[in-house]
Structure formats: structure tokens, C-alpha cells
Coordinates of C-alpha atoms in Angstrom, one line a residue:
X119 CA 127.9 -13.9 69.0
X120 CA 127.2 -12.3 72.4
X121 CA 130.1 -11.4 74.6
X122 CA 130.5 -12.0 78.4
X123 CA 132.7 -9.3 79.9
X124 CA 133.8 -10.4 83.3
X125 CA 135.1 -7.7 85.5
X126 CA 138.3 -8.4 87.5
X127 CA 137.9 -10.7 90.5
X128 CA 140.8 -11.1 92.9
X129 CA 140.7 -14.9 93.0
X130 CA 138.7 -16.1 89.9
X131 CA 140.0 -13.9 87.1
X132 CA 142.3 -11.2 88.4
X133 CA 142.6 -9.4 84.9
X134 CA 139.0 -9.8 84.0
X135 CA 138.2 -11.5 80.8
X136 CA 136.0 -11.2 77.7
X137 CA 134.5 -14.4 76.3
X138 CA 132.2 -15.2 73.4
X139 CA 129.2 -17.2 74.4
X140 CA 126.4 -18.8 72.5
X141 CA 122.9 -17.6 73.0
X142 CA 120.9 -19.8 75.3
X143 CA 123.8 -20.9 77.7
X144 CA 123.7 -20.0 81.3
X145 CA 126.3 -17.5 82.6
X146 CA 127.5 -20.2 85.1
X147 CA 128.1 -22.6 82.3
X148 CA 129.9 -20.1 80.2
X149 CA 132.2 -19.2 83.1
X150 CA 133.0 -22.9 83.9
X151 CA 133.6 -23.6 80.2
X152 CA 136.3 -20.9 80.2
X153 CA 138.1 -22.0 83.3
X154 CA 136.5 -19.4 85.6
X155 CA 135.6 -21.6 88.6
X156 CA 132.5 -20.0 90.0
X157 CA 131.0 -21.9 92.9
X158 CA 127.9 -23.8 92.0
X159 CA 127.2 -26.0 95.2
X160 CA 123.7 -27.0 94.0
X161 CA 125.0 -28.2 90.6
X162 CA 123.0 -25.4 89.0
X163 CA 119.5 -26.5 90.1
X164 CA 118.5 -23.1 91.6
X165 CA 118.7 -24.2 95.1
X166 CA 121.6 -22.1 96.6
X167 CA 123.3 -18.7 96.1
X168 CA 126.9 -19.8 95.5
X169 CA 126.9 -18.7 91.9
X170 CA 125.5 -15.2 92.6
X171 CA 126.7 -12.5 90.3
X172 CA 126.0 -8.8 89.5
X173 CA 124.8 -8.0 85.9
X174 CA 126.3 -4.5 85.5
X175 CA 125.3 -4.0 81.8
X176 CA 122.8 -6.0 79.8
X177 CA 120.5 -6.9 82.7
X178 CA 117.3 -6.2 80.7
X179 CA 118.4 -8.7 78.0
X180 CA 118.0 -11.8 80.3
X181 CA 114.8 -13.2 81.3
X182 CA 113.3 -12.1 84.6
X183 CA 114.1 -14.2 87.7
X184 CA 111.4 -16.5 89.0
X185 CA 110.1 -16.6 92.5
X186 CA 112.5 -19.4 93.5
X187 CA 115.4 -17.4 92.3
X188 CA 114.2 -14.2 94.0
X189 CA 113.7 -16.0 97.3
X190 CA 117.3 -17.4 97.2
X191 CA 118.7 -14.0 96.2
X192 CA 117.2 -12.5 99.4
X193 CA 119.7 -14.6 101.2
X194 CA 122.8 -13.9 99.0
X195 CA 125.7 -12.1 100.4
X196 CA 126.0 -8.5 99.1
X197 CA 122.5 -8.5 97.3
X198 CA 122.0 -5.5 95.0
X199 CA 119.6 -4.5 92.3
X200 CA 121.8 -6.2 89.6
X201 CA 122.0 -9.5 91.4
X202 CA 121.2 -12.8 89.7
X203 CA 122.1 -16.4 90.1
X204 CA 124.5 -17.2 87.2
X205 CA 122.9 -20.6 86.7
X206 CA 119.7 -18.9 86.0
X207 CA 120.9 -16.0 83.9
X208 CA 120.6 -17.2 80.3
X209 CA 122.6 -15.2 77.6
X210 CA 120.5 -13.8 74.9
X211 CA 121.6 -11.6 72.0
X212 CA 123.1 -8.8 74.1
X213 CA 126.6 -8.5 75.6
X214 CA 126.7 -8.7 79.3
X215 CA 129.0 -7.2 81.8
X216 CA 129.1 -9.2 85.0
X217 CA 130.9 -8.9 88.3
X218 CA 131.5 -11.9 90.6
X219 CA 130.9 -10.9 94.2
X220 CA 133.9 -11.0 96.6
X221 CA 132.2 -13.6 98.8
X222 CA 129.4 -16.2 98.7
X223 CA 127.4 -17.3 101.6
X224 CA 129.5 -20.5 101.7
X225 CA 132.7 -18.5 102.0
X226 CA 131.4 -16.2 104.7
X227 CA 130.3 -19.1 106.8
X228 CA 133.6 -20.8 106.4
X229 CA 135.5 -17.7 107.5
X230 CA 133.4 -17.1 110.8

């Protein structure tokens, strides 16, 4: 069974965590099922950027992003080449190492 390795995040999982996940589940659902409360304002409908993550290892094992996801990611806080929306990143056979960004667009707008 593939593993999801979540790097430490100050608020959501300060120590980092390793969880086993079933192939075919989204990273967002896997996080939520393991009490890592990542934001998902659009209820995982590929319509916002609040569940933005970085896939630090295993990026090539997940299906390519579609045009809608790419357009949304262009608006994400802290976009980098490893960026994906966790609701659209579906676990395959490989382990994934992910990092949850420090902020989301929602948090940035709330803080200003």
C-alpha cells in the first residue's frame, strides 16, 4: 500500500506524519481521513486553491493536471513546479512526499 509522507506543517501536523493510503484516493481525502484538516473551500470540486500542496517526491506517479487545475494553480499562493491541488492529486502505486504550504489564498486575504 502506498505511503503518504507529510512534511511538518506548523499548524496542521507539526511533527509531520506518514500514513498508508489506498490507491485511487485523493491526497485531500487521505489527509482529512487522518485528521489533517487541510482547507478545501470548494468541497473538492476543482474550483479553488485552498487545498494546494507541493508534491516533493513521487510527482510523476500522479496523473497530469488538467487545464482547470492549471488555471487555478496560477492563482495559488507560493506556486512552484511541484504544486498540485490535493483534491485532484490521486494516489497511485508510488509513495508521495508532500508539503502543505504555509498559507492559502484564503489565509492571505484574511490576514490583510
